[in-house]
Amino acid sequence: MANQLKLQIITPTRKVFDEMVDMVVLKTTEGEMGVYYDHEPVVALLKYGVIRYIQGGKKVQATVMGGFAEVTKDKVVILTDASELAEEIDVNRASEAKERAQARKGQTDIDALRNEVALKKALVRLNATK
Amino acid sequence: MASLQNIKGRMKSINSTKQITNAMNLVATAKLTRSKDKALRSRPFFEKMQETISSIASNAGSVNLPLLKPNNSPNKAFIVLAADRGLAGGYNSNICKLVMRSTEQETAKIITVGKKARDQFRSKGYDIVKEVTGISENPVHKDAQSIAQFAADMYKNGEVSEIYLAYTSFKSTIAQEPTLVRLLPLDLDIIKENAPVDEEDIPDLLLYEPSVEEVLGYIIPRYLADITFGGLIEAAASEQGARMTAMDTATENAQEMLGKLNIVYNRARQAAITQELTEIVSGAEAL
């Protein structure tokens, strides 16, 4: 195998992922960014979105809820509020959350910002499982 | 010599105290397992966060951000993390003493977490600008965010020139250490000390997407909240550890007292029997 790089996804409550991968596609606030071994060092802000990585020829997706990524020569470290690998996502729970958030949209007695974040998270999770 | 009745009553009350301390010990042990687990799992995140901040900050040079600008207010803010409940040995008072030792009363603005810290600072007449209670045993990230936000706002408005975080770091089940760290202005030396970074790991030139201001503007408030959260989690584990040790000692002491009293009680009983016998014998002789 050609040069691999280390991908770490860390949240305040656990280490989600820490393995060697072939490449990573990050979703930054500026757009998608592919990272191979020996990438230029970068610190980038991330959006709520799906990141992809290739490990042993297999494409895997994972969710990332904001945060930032630090890219160095042979390492990508993602620090984020919450993250799941695609296989960990509970599809039923996510779609329920989506419906709940959509139903609440437009109501005035709720925390609109929080609701929006909840909806965003649910959509990202559903996207990652597709 | 105390009467048999007295000793018996004393033993009874010690025994019920012992049962309470023993029960609290068991509860604390169970809780400790959980919060210790939590603290250990979240550690990589905070270490990485400190590492990243130090590598970013040492590269950043001069960036025009309100949170990086020093101001010359004489006041200092202290975020003190303690418990809501007592009976945890020196846990609460140690952390409060540490803060009181390291500051002048007049210039201190105190943000307390936990009833015990609030009470201690209030009784000494400190200026408490914010108090949070009911979260110390099971902290969530949102609590840390609101505390850090509050402190950062004070800094931005020029009310304080420095922000410190005082928490009890969890070394092991029986050892906890009150710790004071400076959050703002960013103290690069301290950060580096806590998270030794391989010099080669820090690239000379870092690129920022979308821009230095935006990245640091996002990361620094985040850093504050995350470090506060880390402190809360460590403090929660330390609280249980301290309580467990304290209650363990209390139970042991009660056991020891019971043993001693038991000997006294038996001796008194025997003396009473001997005396009764003597009385009977001498009574019979007199007849």
Coordinates of C-alpha atoms in Angstrom, one line a residue:
Chain A
M1 CA 0.0 0.0 0.0
A2 CA 1.1 3.5 -0.7
N3 CA 1.6 5.9 2.1
Q4 CA -1.2 6.0 4.5
L5 CA -2.2 8.6 7.0
K6 CA -3.7 8.4 10.4
L7 CA -7.2 9.6 10.9
Q8 CA -8.4 10.5 14.4
I9 CA -11.9 11.5 15.3
I10 CA -12.2 12.7 18.9
T11 CA -15.3 14.0 20.7
P12 CA -15.5 15.2 24.3
T13 CA -17.0 11.9 25.4
R14 CA -15.0 9.3 23.4
K15 CA -12.5 8.5 20.8
V16 CA -14.6 7.6 17.8
F17 CA -11.9 6.5 15.4
D18 CA -8.2 6.1 15.4
E19 CA -6.8 4.1 12.5
M20 CA -4.7 4.3 9.4
V21 CA -6.6 5.2 6.2
D22 CA -5.7 5.8 2.6
M23 CA -7.5 9.1 2.1
V24 CA -10.0 11.4 3.8
V25 CA -12.6 13.8 2.4
L26 CA -13.4 16.5 4.8
K27 CA -16.4 18.8 4.6
T28 CA -15.1 22.2 5.6
T29 CA -17.0 25.5 5.7
E30 CA -15.4 26.3 2.3
G31 CA -16.3 23.1 0.6
E32 CA -15.0 19.6 0.4
M33 CA -11.4 18.9 0.8
G34 CA -9.6 15.7 0.0
V35 CA -6.5 14.8 2.0
Y36 CA -3.8 12.3 1.1
Y37 CA -0.5 11.6 2.7
D38 CA 1.9 14.6 2.8
H39 CA -0.8 17.2 2.6
E40 CA 0.0 20.7 3.4
P41 CA -0.6 21.5 7.1
V42 CA -4.0 23.1 7.5
V43 CA -6.4 23.9 10.2
A44 CA -9.9 24.0 8.8
L45 CA -13.4 24.5 10.3
L46 CA -15.9 21.8 9.6
K47 CA -19.6 22.0 8.8
Y48 CA -22.2 19.7 10.1
G49 CA -21.8 17.0 7.5
V50 CA -20.6 13.7 6.3
I51 CA -16.9 12.9 5.9
R52 CA -15.7 10.0 3.9
Y53 CA -12.5 8.0 4.1
I54 CA -11.1 5.1 2.2
Q55 CA -9.6 2.3 4.1
G56 CA -8.2 -0.8 2.3
G57 CA -10.2 0.1 -0.9
K58 CA -13.4 0.4 1.0
K59 CA -15.3 3.7 1.3
V60 CA -16.7 4.5 4.7
Q61 CA -18.8 7.5 5.8
A62 CA -19.0 9.1 9.2
T63 CA -20.9 12.1 10.6
V64 CA -19.2 15.1 12.1
M65 CA -21.1 17.8 13.9
G66 CA -19.1 21.0 13.5
G67 CA -15.7 21.3 15.1
F68 CA -12.4 21.6 13.3
A69 CA -9.7 19.5 11.7
E70 CA -6.0 19.7 12.0
V71 CA -4.1 18.3 9.1
T72 CA -0.4 17.6 9.3
K73 CA 1.9 15.6 7.1
D74 CA 0.8 12.1 8.1
K75 CA -2.2 12.8 10.4
V76 CA -5.7 14.2 10.3
V77 CA -7.2 15.0 13.7
I78 CA -10.8 16.0 13.9
L79 CA -12.1 17.5 17.1
T80 CA -15.9 17.7 17.1
D81 CA -18.9 17.8 19.4
A82 CA -20.4 14.5 18.2
S83 CA -19.5 12.0 15.6
E84 CA -20.6 8.5 14.5
L85 CA -19.4 6.0 12.0
A86 CA -22.1 5.2 9.4
E87 CA -22.6 1.7 10.9
E88 CA -23.3 3.1 14.4
I89 CA -26.1 5.3 13.3
D90 CA -29.6 4.4 14.5
V91 CA -31.7 5.1 11.4
N92 CA -35.0 4.9 13.1
R93 CA -34.0 7.3 15.8
A94 CA -32.6 9.7 13.4
S95 CA -35.7 9.8 11.2
E96 CA -37.9 10.1 14.2
A97 CA -35.8 13.1 15.3
K98 CA -36.1 14.6 11.9
E99 CA -39.9 14.3 11.9
R100 CA -40.1 15.7 15.4
A101 CA -37.9 18.7 14.5
Q102 CA -39.8 19.4 11.3
A103 CA -43.1 19.2 13.1
R104 CA -41.9 21.7 15.6
K105 CA -40.6 24.1 13.0
G106 CA -42.5 27.4 13.0
Q107 CA -43.8 27.0 16.5
T108 CA -42.9 30.1 18.5
D109 CA -42.7 28.7 22.0
I110 CA -39.6 26.6 21.4
D111 CA -35.9 27.3 21.1
A112 CA -35.7 27.8 17.3
L113 CA -32.0 27.5 17.2
R114 CA -31.9 24.3 19.1
N115 CA -34.6 22.8 16.9
E116 CA -32.7 23.8 13.8
V117 CA -29.5 22.1 15.1
A118 CA -31.5 19.0 16.0
L119 CA -32.9 18.9 12.4
K120 CA -29.5 19.4 10.9
K121 CA -28.0 16.6 13.0
A122 CA -30.8 14.2 12.0
L123 CA -30.5 15.0 8.3
V124 CA -26.7 14.5 8.4
R125 CA -27.1 11.2 10.1
L126 CA -29.7 10.0 7.6
N127 CA -27.4 11.2 4.8
A128 CA -24.5 9.2 6.1
T129 CA -26.5 6.0 6.0
K130 CA -27.6 6.3 2.4
Chain B
M1 CA -17.1 4.3 85.4
A2 CA -20.0 4.9 83.0
S3 CA -23.0 2.8 83.6
L4 CA -23.8 -0.2 81.4
Q5 CA -26.8 1.6 80.0
N6 CA -24.7 4.6 79.0
I7 CA -22.2 2.5 77.2
K8 CA -24.8 0.5 75.4
G9 CA -26.5 3.7 74.2
R10 CA -23.2 5.1 72.9
M11 CA -22.4 1.9 71.0
K12 CA -25.8 2.0 69.4
S13 CA -25.4 5.5 68.1
I14 CA -21.9 4.8 66.8
N15 CA -23.2 1.7 65.1
S16 CA -25.9 3.7 63.2
T17 CA -23.4 6.3 62.2
K18 CA -21.2 3.5 60.9
Q19 CA -24.1 2.2 58.8
I20 CA -24.6 5.5 57.2
T21 CA -21.0 6.1 56.4
N22 CA -20.7 2.6 55.1
A23 CA -23.7 3.1 52.8
M24 CA -22.3 6.4 51.5
N25 CA -19.0 4.6 50.9
L26 CA -20.8 2.1 48.7
V27 CA -22.8 4.7 46.8
A28 CA -19.6 6.8 46.2
T29 CA -17.8 3.7 45.0
A30 CA -20.5 2.9 42.5
K31 CA -20.6 6.5 41.3
L32 CA -16.9 6.7 41.1
T33 CA -16.7 3.8 38.7
R34 CA -19.0 5.7 36.3
S35 CA -17.4 9.1 36.6
K36 CA -13.9 7.8 36.5
D37 CA -14.8 6.0 33.3
K38 CA -16.1 9.2 31.9
A39 CA -13.0 11.1 32.9
L40 CA -10.7 8.6 31.3
R41 CA -12.7 8.5 28.1
S42 CA -12.7 12.2 27.6
R43 CA -9.0 12.7 28.4
P44 CA -7.7 12.2 24.8
F45 CA -10.0 15.0 23.6
F46 CA -8.6 17.5 26.1
E47 CA -5.0 16.5 25.6
K48 CA -5.5 16.9 21.8
M49 CA -7.3 20.2 22.3
Q50 CA -4.4 21.6 24.4
E51 CA -1.9 20.3 21.9
T52 CA -3.7 21.9 19.0
I53 CA -4.2 25.2 20.8
S54 CA -0.6 25.4 21.6
S55 CA 0.5 24.5 18.1
I56 CA -1.9 27.0 16.6
A57 CA -1.3 29.8 19.1
S58 CA 2.5 29.5 18.8
N59 CA 2.1 30.0 15.1
A60 CA -0.6 32.6 15.1
G61 CA 1.5 35.6 15.8
S62 CA -0.6 38.7 16.1
V63 CA -4.2 38.2 15.4
N64 CA -6.7 40.8 16.1
L65 CA -9.3 39.1 18.3
P66 CA -11.0 40.5 21.4
L67 CA -10.2 37.3 23.3
L68 CA -6.5 37.6 22.6
K69 CA -6.2 41.2 23.5
P70 CA -4.8 41.9 26.9
N71 CA -6.6 44.5 29.0
N72 CA -5.5 46.2 32.2
S73 CA -8.4 45.7 34.5
P74 CA -7.1 44.9 38.0
N75 CA -9.7 42.1 38.5
K76 CA -9.3 38.4 38.0
A77 CA -12.0 35.9 37.5
F78 CA -11.9 32.5 39.1
I79 CA -14.1 29.6 38.1
V80 CA -14.2 27.3 41.1
L81 CA -15.4 23.8 40.6
A82 CA -16.6 22.1 43.8
A83 CA -19.4 19.9 45.0
D84 CA -23.0 20.4 46.0
R85 CA -22.7 18.0 49.0
G86 CA -20.3 17.7 51.8
L87 CA -19.0 14.7 53.6
A88 CA -16.2 14.3 51.2
G89 CA -13.2 15.0 53.4
G90 CA -11.2 18.0 52.5
Y91 CA -12.4 18.0 48.9
N92 CA -14.5 21.2 49.0
S93 CA -12.4 23.3 51.4
N94 CA -9.1 22.4 49.7
I95 CA -10.1 23.8 46.4
C96 CA -11.6 27.0 48.0
K97 CA -8.5 27.5 50.0
L98 CA -6.3 27.2 47.0
V99 CA -8.2 30.0 45.3
M100 CA -8.3 32.2 48.4
R101 CA -4.5 31.7 48.8
S102 CA -3.8 32.8 45.3
T103 CA -5.8 36.0 45.1
E104 CA -6.6 39.2 46.9
Q105 CA -10.2 39.4 48.0
E106 CA -10.8 42.8 46.6
T107 CA -9.9 42.0 43.0
A108 CA -11.4 38.5 42.8
K109 CA -14.6 37.8 40.8
I110 CA -15.8 34.3 41.7
I111 CA -17.8 32.0 39.5
T112 CA -18.8 29.0 41.6
V113 CA -20.0 25.6 40.7
G114 CA -21.5 23.7 43.6
K115 CA -23.3 24.8 46.8
K116 CA -20.3 24.2 49.0
A117 CA -18.0 26.6 47.1
R118 CA -20.7 29.2 47.0
D119 CA -21.3 29.0 50.7
Q120 CA -17.6 29.2 51.5
F121 CA -16.9 32.2 49.3
R122 CA -20.1 34.0 50.4
S123 CA -19.3 33.6 54.1
K124 CA -15.9 35.1 53.5
G125 CA -17.5 38.0 51.7
Y126 CA -16.1 37.4 48.2
D127 CA -17.8 38.9 45.1
I128 CA -19.6 36.0 43.5
V129 CA -20.6 37.0 40.0
K130 CA -22.2 33.8 39.0
E131 CA -23.2 30.6 40.8
V132 CA -24.2 27.3 39.3
T133 CA -25.5 24.5 41.4
G134 CA -26.8 21.0 40.8
I135 CA -24.5 20.0 38.0
S136 CA -21.3 18.9 39.7
E137 CA -22.1 15.2 39.9
N138 CA -23.1 14.8 36.3
P139 CA -21.9 17.6 34.2
V140 CA -22.9 18.0 30.5
H141 CA -21.1 20.0 27.9
K142 CA -23.8 22.7 27.7
D143 CA -23.1 23.7 31.4
A144 CA -19.5 24.2 30.6
Q145 CA -20.4 26.2 27.5
S146 CA -22.5 28.7 29.4
I147 CA -19.9 29.1 32.2
A148 CA -17.1 29.6 29.7
Q149 CA -19.3 32.0 27.7
F150 CA -20.0 34.1 30.8
A151 CA -16.3 34.3 31.7
A152 CA -15.3 35.1 28.1
D153 CA -17.8 37.9 28.0
M154 CA -16.4 39.4 31.2
Y155 CA -13.0 39.3 29.6
K156 CA -14.2 40.9 26.4
N157 CA -16.0 43.7 28.2
G158 CA -12.8 44.5 30.1
E159 CA -14.2 43.6 33.5
V160 CA -11.4 41.1 34.2
S161 CA -7.9 40.8 32.9
E162 CA -7.3 37.2 33.7
I163 CA -9.5 34.1 34.0
Y164 CA -8.5 31.1 36.1
L165 CA -10.0 27.7 36.4
A166 CA -9.7 25.9 39.7
Y167 CA -10.6 22.3 39.8
T168 CA -9.5 19.1 41.5
S169 CA -7.7 16.9 39.1
F170 CA -8.1 13.2 39.4
K171 CA -4.8 11.4 39.8
S172 CA -6.1 8.2 41.2
T173 CA -8.9 6.9 43.4
I174 CA -7.1 7.9 46.6
A175 CA -5.2 10.9 45.3
Q176 CA -6.8 14.1 44.0
E177 CA -5.0 17.3 43.5
P178 CA -6.4 20.8 43.6
T179 CA -5.3 22.6 40.4
L180 CA -5.3 26.1 39.2
V181 CA -4.9 26.8 35.5
R182 CA -5.1 30.1 33.6
L183 CA -7.5 30.1 30.8
L184 CA -7.1 33.7 29.5
P185 CA -4.9 35.3 28.3
L186 CA -3.7 32.1 26.7
D187 CA -0.7 30.9 28.6
L188 CA 1.5 29.1 26.2
D189 CA 4.0 27.9 28.7
I190 CA 1.5 26.2 30.9
I191 CA -0.3 24.7 27.9
K192 CA 3.0 23.3 26.6
E193 CA 3.9 21.9 30.0
N194 CA 0.6 20.0 30.2
A195 CA 0.8 18.7 26.8
P196 CA 4.3 18.1 25.7
V197 CA 4.4 18.3 21.9
D198 CA 7.0 16.9 19.8
E199 CA 8.7 19.9 18.2
E200 CA 8.7 18.2 14.9
D201 CA 4.9 17.8 15.0
I202 CA 4.5 21.6 14.9
P203 CA 4.8 22.7 11.3
D204 CA 6.4 26.0 10.8
L205 CA 3.6 27.3 8.6
L206 CA 0.0 26.5 9.1
L207 CA -2.7 27.2 6.7
Y208 CA -6.1 28.3 7.9
E209 CA -9.4 27.7 6.2
P210 CA -11.2 30.0 5.8
S211 CA -9.0 32.5 7.6
V212 CA -6.9 32.9 10.7
E213 CA -9.4 35.2 12.4
E214 CA -12.3 32.9 11.7
V215 CA -10.6 29.8 12.8
L216 CA -9.2 31.2 16.0
G217 CA -12.5 33.1 16.6
Y218 CA -14.2 29.7 16.6
I219 CA -11.5 27.6 18.4
I220 CA -10.7 29.9 21.3
P221 CA -14.2 30.1 22.8
R222 CA -14.4 26.4 22.1
Y223 CA -11.2 25.7 23.9
L224 CA -12.5 27.6 27.0
A225 CA -15.7 25.6 27.0
D226 CA -13.8 22.3 26.5
I227 CA -11.3 22.9 29.2
T228 CA -14.0 23.9 31.6
F229 CA -15.9 20.7 30.7
G230 CA -12.8 18.7 31.2
G231 CA -12.4 20.3 34.6
L232 CA -16.0 19.5 35.5
I233 CA -15.6 15.9 34.6
E234 CA -12.3 15.5 36.5
A235 CA -13.9 17.3 39.5
A236 CA -16.8 15.0 39.4
A237 CA -14.6 11.9 39.6
S238 CA -12.4 13.5 42.3
E239 CA -15.5 14.3 44.4
Q240 CA -16.6 10.7 44.4
G241 CA -13.0 9.6 45.1
A242 CA -12.7 12.0 48.0
R243 CA -16.0 11.0 49.4
M244 CA -15.2 7.3 49.1
T245 CA -11.9 7.7 50.9
A246 CA -13.4 9.9 53.6
M247 CA -16.3 7.5 54.2
D248 CA -14.0 4.5 54.2
T249 CA -11.9 6.1 57.0
A250 CA -15.0 7.1 58.9
T251 CA -16.3 3.5 58.8
E252 CA -13.0 2.2 60.0
N253 CA -12.9 4.7 62.8
A254 CA -16.4 3.8 63.9
Q255 CA -15.4 0.1 63.8
E256 CA -12.4 0.8 66.0
M257 CA -14.4 2.8 68.5
L258 CA -17.0 0.1 68.7
G259 CA -14.3 -2.5 69.5
K260 CA -12.9 -0.3 72.3
L261 CA -16.3 0.4 73.7
N262 CA -17.2 -3.3 73.6
I263 CA -14.2 -4.1 75.8
V264 CA -15.2 -1.4 78.3
Y265 CA -18.7 -2.7 78.3
N266 CA -17.7 -6.2 79.0
R267 CA -15.4 -5.1 81.8
A268 CA -18.2 -3.1 83.4
R269 CA -20.5 -6.1 83.1
Q270 CA -18.0 -8.4 84.7
A271 CA -17.4 -5.9 87.5
A272 CA -21.1 -5.8 88.1
I273 CA -21.4 -9.6 88.2
T274 CA -18.4 -9.9 90.6
Q275 CA -19.9 -7.3 92.9
E276 CA -23.2 -9.0 92.9
L277 CA -21.5 -12.4 93.8
T278 CA -19.6 -10.8 96.6
E279 CA -22.8 -9.3 98.0
I280 CA -24.6 -12.6 97.9
V281 CA -21.7 -14.5 99.5
S282 CA -21.2 -11.9 102.2
G283 CA -25.0 -11.9 102.8
A284 CA -25.0 -15.7 103.2
E285 CA -22.1 -15.5 105.6
A286 CA -23.8 -13.0 107.7
L287 CA -26.8 -15.3 108.3

